Amino acid sequence: GQNIDQPTEMTATEGAIVQINCTYQTSGFNGLFWYQQHAGEAPTFLSYNVLDGLEEKGRFSSFLSRSKGYSYLLLKELQMKDSASYLCAVRDPGGSYIPTFGRGTSLIVHP
Amino acid sequence: GAGVSQSPSNKVTEKGKDVELRCDPISGHTALYWYRQSLGQGLEFLIYFQGNSAPDKSGLPSDRFSAERTGGSVSTLTIQRTQQEDSAVYLCASSLTQNEKLFFGSGTQLSVL
C-alpha cells in the first residue's frame, strides 16, 4: 500500500521562511513531486526529487531522504501570493508509475 | 494546445443522470491521468492511459465510472447514474512519458443535486 502524510494547515508571516514536511511509506519509490494549488485552480509543478539531497529553485527548495521516507518543501521570503495548498506526491514503479498524492498542506501567509 | 484543456468547467446535474467530462491533453503527451478532488481531500487517482497500452482502471470507484481515450489524444470520463457522492472536482493531467512531470487542467466542478 501507499501512505503519504502532510500537515493539514500551516500559517506563516510575510517575509518569513516556512518548511512543509511530507512523509511516505510506499512499496517502491521512483520520485517525489511537489505541486502548488491555488484555490479553484489547477495544481502547478514545483519540484521533482529522485535522489537524496536538496534541490534549490529560486525561493523554493525541496529536500529528499529516501532512507527516511521524508521530504520537505522550503519556501523563503514568503509572499502573500504563496498562500495556497501544497501537494506532495510519490511515484511508485510498483504502482504503474502513477503518482499518489497526499491530502495537501494549506499554507496561509499573513502580513 | 498550450496546456491541458477540460470541459465543461462546471457541470450541475440531477441524481441519476449520466455525465461526460472531456480532457484535451498537451499534444504529444503519451500519458493521461484522471483524478478527482473532493472538498478538503487530496487527489484521488481514477484511471491512467499510457500510449496504446490497456488503461489502468484500478482507481475507478464503481462500475458507473468509465473512460476512454480516442486516437491517443482526447479522453472522456463518463459517470452513469450519478450520485451525490460523485460531486467533486475532476482533474485531468498529461505527461510526455510516464516518467515526466504532470501538467494539470483546470478541472471540471461536478455538482450532483
Short mmCIF file of C-alpha atoms in Angstrom, two decimals:
data_model
loop_
_atom_site.label_atom_id
_atom_site.label_comp_id
_atom_site.label_asym_id
_atom_site.label_seq_id
_atom_site.Cartn_x
_atom_site.Cartn_y
_atom_site.Cartn_z
CA GLY A 1 0.00 0.00 0.00
CA GLN A 2 0.90 3.65 -0.09
CA ASN A 3 0.61 6.25 2.65
CA ILE A 4 1.60 9.89 2.34
CA ASP A 5 1.33 12.30 5.27
CA GLN A 6 1.47 16.08 5.34
CA PRO A 7 0.25 18.64 7.89
CA THR A 8 -3.23 19.85 7.10
CA GLU A 9 -2.62 23.55 7.61
CA MET A 10 0.23 25.93 8.35
CA THR A 11 0.40 29.67 8.85
CA ALA A 12 3.37 31.98 8.40
CA THR A 13 4.23 35.64 8.18
CA GLU A 14 5.09 37.52 5.01
CA GLY A 15 8.87 37.60 4.54
CA ALA A 16 9.48 34.57 6.74
CA ILE A 17 10.62 31.02 5.91
CA VAL A 18 8.34 28.00 6.15
CA GLN A 19 9.07 24.27 5.85
CA ILE A 20 6.32 21.88 4.79
CA ASN A 21 7.07 18.24 5.59
CA CYS A 22 5.95 15.10 3.81
CA THR A 23 6.49 11.53 4.95
CA TYR A 24 5.67 8.49 2.88
CA GLN A 25 5.51 4.72 3.09
CA THR A 26 5.32 3.09 -0.33
CA SER A 27 6.20 -0.32 -1.66
CA GLY A 28 8.60 1.28 -4.14
CA PHE A 29 9.95 4.71 -4.99
CA ASN A 30 10.64 6.45 -8.27
CA GLY A 31 10.50 10.12 -7.38
CA LEU A 32 8.63 12.68 -5.30
CA PHE A 33 6.75 15.70 -6.61
CA TRP A 34 5.67 18.95 -5.02
CA TYR A 35 2.79 20.83 -6.59
CA GLN A 36 1.22 24.20 -5.70
CA GLN A 37 -2.54 24.66 -5.98
CA HIS A 38 -4.30 27.98 -5.53
CA ALA A 39 -7.97 27.82 -4.64
CA GLY A 40 -10.08 26.97 -7.66
CA GLU A 41 -7.08 26.47 -9.92
CA ALA A 42 -5.09 23.58 -11.36
CA PRO A 43 -2.09 22.20 -9.48
CA THR A 44 1.18 23.52 -10.92
CA PHE A 45 4.54 21.76 -10.77
CA LEU A 46 7.14 23.00 -8.30
CA SER A 47 9.80 20.31 -7.96
CA TYR A 48 10.74 16.68 -8.53
CA ASN A 49 13.27 14.79 -6.40
CA VAL A 50 14.62 11.37 -7.29
CA LEU A 51 17.95 11.37 -5.46
CA ASP A 52 18.71 12.32 -1.86
CA GLY A 53 19.57 15.92 -1.16
CA LEU A 54 18.41 19.45 -1.66
CA GLU A 55 17.17 20.91 -4.94
CA GLU A 56 17.03 24.70 -4.99
CA LYS A 57 14.93 26.72 -7.39
CA GLY A 58 14.67 30.40 -6.56
CA ARG A 59 12.71 30.97 -3.36
CA PHE A 60 11.63 27.32 -3.27
CA SER A 61 13.79 24.33 -2.29
CA SER A 62 12.89 20.68 -1.92
CA PHE A 63 14.73 18.05 0.09
CA LEU A 64 14.55 14.26 -0.08
CA SER A 65 15.78 11.45 2.17
CA ARG A 66 14.82 8.09 0.65
CA SER A 67 16.08 6.10 3.62
CA LYS A 68 13.78 8.04 5.94
CA GLY A 69 10.84 8.29 3.56
CA TYR A 70 10.89 12.03 4.10
CA SER A 71 10.77 15.20 2.07
CA TYR A 72 10.26 18.86 2.77
CA LEU A 73 9.45 21.94 0.74
CA LEU A 74 11.15 25.11 1.94
CA LEU A 75 9.70 28.46 0.99
CA LYS A 76 11.82 31.55 1.64
CA GLU A 77 10.92 35.25 1.65
CA LEU A 78 7.25 34.40 1.82
CA GLN A 79 4.83 36.50 -0.19
CA MET A 80 1.07 36.79 0.14
CA LYS A 81 0.69 35.04 -3.21
CA ASP A 82 2.30 31.94 -1.70
CA SER A 83 -0.94 31.30 0.17
CA ALA A 84 -2.06 28.04 -1.45
CA SER A 85 -2.26 24.31 -0.96
CA TYR A 86 1.00 22.37 -1.38
CA LEU A 87 0.67 18.80 -2.57
CA CYS A 88 3.25 16.07 -2.07
CA ALA A 89 3.08 13.10 -4.45
CA VAL A 90 5.13 9.91 -4.74
CA ARG A 91 5.69 7.91 -7.88
CA ASP A 92 5.85 4.19 -7.25
CA PRO A 93 7.04 1.86 -10.01
CA GLY A 94 5.06 -0.88 -8.33
CA GLY A 95 2.01 1.26 -8.89
CA SER A 96 2.46 1.70 -12.64
CA TYR A 97 4.37 4.96 -12.04
CA ILE A 98 1.10 6.69 -11.19
CA PRO A 99 1.75 9.50 -8.67
CA THR A 100 -0.09 9.09 -5.38
CA PHE A 101 -0.93 12.39 -3.73
CA GLY A 102 -1.13 13.36 -0.09
CA ARG A 103 -4.05 15.45 1.17
CA GLY A 104 -2.09 18.65 0.76
CA THR A 105 -1.00 21.36 3.18
CA SER A 106 -2.93 24.61 3.17
CA LEU A 107 -0.47 27.46 3.75
CA ILE A 108 -1.81 30.80 4.91
CA VAL A 109 0.57 33.74 4.68
CA HIS A 110 -0.47 36.80 6.68
CA PRO A 111 1.01 40.30 6.75
CA GLY B 1 -2.73 23.32 -27.43
CA ALA B 2 -0.70 25.26 -24.93
CA GLY B 3 -1.97 23.34 -21.93
CA VAL B 4 -4.38 20.66 -20.78
CA SER B 5 -7.93 21.70 -21.55
CA GLN B 6 -11.00 20.37 -19.77
CA SER B 7 -14.68 20.91 -20.47
CA PRO B 8 -17.09 21.82 -19.14
CA SER B 9 -15.56 23.85 -16.33
CA ASN B 10 -18.75 23.43 -14.31
CA LYS B 11 -21.48 20.83 -14.53
CA VAL B 12 -24.64 20.67 -12.45
CA THR B 13 -26.74 17.56 -12.87
CA GLU B 14 -29.56 15.71 -11.20
CA LYS B 15 -29.05 12.49 -9.33
CA GLY B 16 -29.42 9.53 -11.68
CA LYS B 17 -28.34 11.36 -14.84
CA ASP B 18 -25.26 10.46 -16.88
CA VAL B 19 -22.44 12.97 -17.42
CA GLU B 20 -19.45 13.14 -19.75
CA LEU B 21 -16.32 15.07 -18.93
CA ARG B 22 -13.76 15.86 -21.61
CA CYS B 23 -10.00 16.27 -21.48
CA ASP B 24 -7.69 17.53 -24.23
CA PRO B 25 -4.11 16.74 -23.21
CA ILE B 26 -1.00 18.54 -24.36
CA SER B 27 -0.15 17.49 -27.90
CA GLY B 28 2.41 14.68 -27.97
CA HIS B 29 1.91 13.61 -24.37
CA THR B 30 1.58 9.85 -24.19
CA ALA B 31 0.36 9.58 -20.60
CA LEU B 32 -3.04 10.82 -19.43
CA TYR B 33 -4.42 10.69 -15.88
CA TRP B 34 -7.79 11.34 -14.30
CA TYR B 35 -8.01 12.31 -10.63
CA ARG B 36 -10.84 13.68 -8.54
CA GLN B 37 -10.61 16.06 -5.63
CA SER B 38 -13.33 16.37 -3.03
CA LEU B 39 -13.50 19.36 -0.70
CA GLY B 40 -10.64 19.22 1.77
CA GLN B 41 -9.33 15.97 0.34
CA GLY B 42 -6.28 15.05 -1.67
CA LEU B 43 -6.25 13.99 -5.27
CA GLU B 44 -7.79 10.55 -5.68
CA PHE B 45 -6.50 8.57 -8.67
CA LEU B 46 -9.16 7.28 -11.04
CA ILE B 47 -7.67 5.99 -14.31
CA TYR B 48 -4.44 6.16 -16.32
CA PHE B 49 -3.73 5.83 -20.04
CA GLN B 50 -0.23 5.23 -21.39
CA GLY B 51 0.23 5.14 -25.13
CA ASN B 52 -1.51 2.17 -26.70
CA SER B 53 -1.40 0.05 -23.55
CA ALA B 54 -4.52 -1.08 -21.77
CA PRO B 55 -5.61 1.61 -19.29
CA ASP B 56 -5.02 1.20 -15.56
CA LYS B 57 -8.55 1.36 -14.15
CA SER B 58 -7.61 0.40 -10.61
CA GLY B 59 -8.82 3.71 -9.13
CA LEU B 60 -12.34 3.76 -10.54
CA PRO B 61 -14.69 3.71 -7.51
CA SER B 62 -17.51 1.76 -9.14
CA ASP B 63 -18.68 0.33 -12.46
CA ARG B 64 -20.67 3.52 -13.02
CA PHE B 65 -17.37 5.15 -13.96
CA SER B 66 -15.67 4.56 -17.29
CA ALA B 67 -13.23 6.39 -19.52
CA GLU B 68 -11.82 6.16 -22.99
CA ARG B 69 -9.05 7.82 -24.88
CA THR B 70 -9.52 8.09 -28.62
CA GLY B 71 -6.60 8.21 -31.02
CA GLY B 72 -4.15 8.57 -28.17
CA SER B 73 -5.36 12.11 -27.57
CA VAL B 74 -8.73 13.29 -26.24
CA SER B 75 -10.18 11.46 -23.26
CA THR B 76 -13.74 11.29 -21.98
CA LEU B 77 -14.70 10.29 -18.45
CA THR B 78 -18.29 9.07 -18.18
CA ILE B 79 -20.23 8.74 -14.97
CA GLN B 80 -23.52 6.89 -15.25
CA ARG B 81 -26.44 7.26 -12.87
CA THR B 82 -24.70 9.98 -10.90
CA GLN B 83 -24.94 10.05 -7.11
CA GLN B 84 -24.47 12.95 -4.72
CA GLU B 85 -21.18 11.48 -3.51
CA ASP B 86 -19.83 11.90 -7.05
CA SER B 87 -19.77 15.67 -6.51
CA ALA B 88 -16.14 16.75 -6.75
CA VAL B 89 -13.61 18.46 -9.00
CA TYR B 90 -12.44 16.08 -11.72
CA LEU B 91 -8.89 16.83 -12.80
CA CYS B 92 -7.16 15.61 -15.90
CA ALA B 93 -3.39 15.64 -16.32
CA SER B 94 -0.95 14.61 -19.02
CA SER B 95 2.77 13.96 -19.15
CA LEU B 96 5.21 13.48 -22.01
CA THR B 97 6.03 9.98 -20.81
CA GLN B 98 5.23 8.01 -17.66
CA ASN B 99 8.45 9.32 -16.09
CA GLU B 100 7.84 13.02 -16.63
CA LYS B 101 6.03 15.64 -14.55
CA LEU B 102 2.28 16.01 -14.81
CA PHE B 103 0.55 19.04 -16.28
CA PHE B 104 -2.97 19.53 -14.95
CA GLY B 105 -6.06 21.02 -16.49
CA SER B 106 -8.27 23.42 -14.54
CA GLY B 107 -10.75 20.69 -13.79
CA THR B 108 -14.50 20.16 -14.05
CA GLN B 109 -16.51 21.02 -10.96
CA LEU B 110 -19.31 18.44 -10.87
CA SER B 111 -22.30 19.05 -8.63
CA VAL B 112 -24.94 16.34 -8.32
CA LEU B 113 -28.20 17.61 -6.84
#
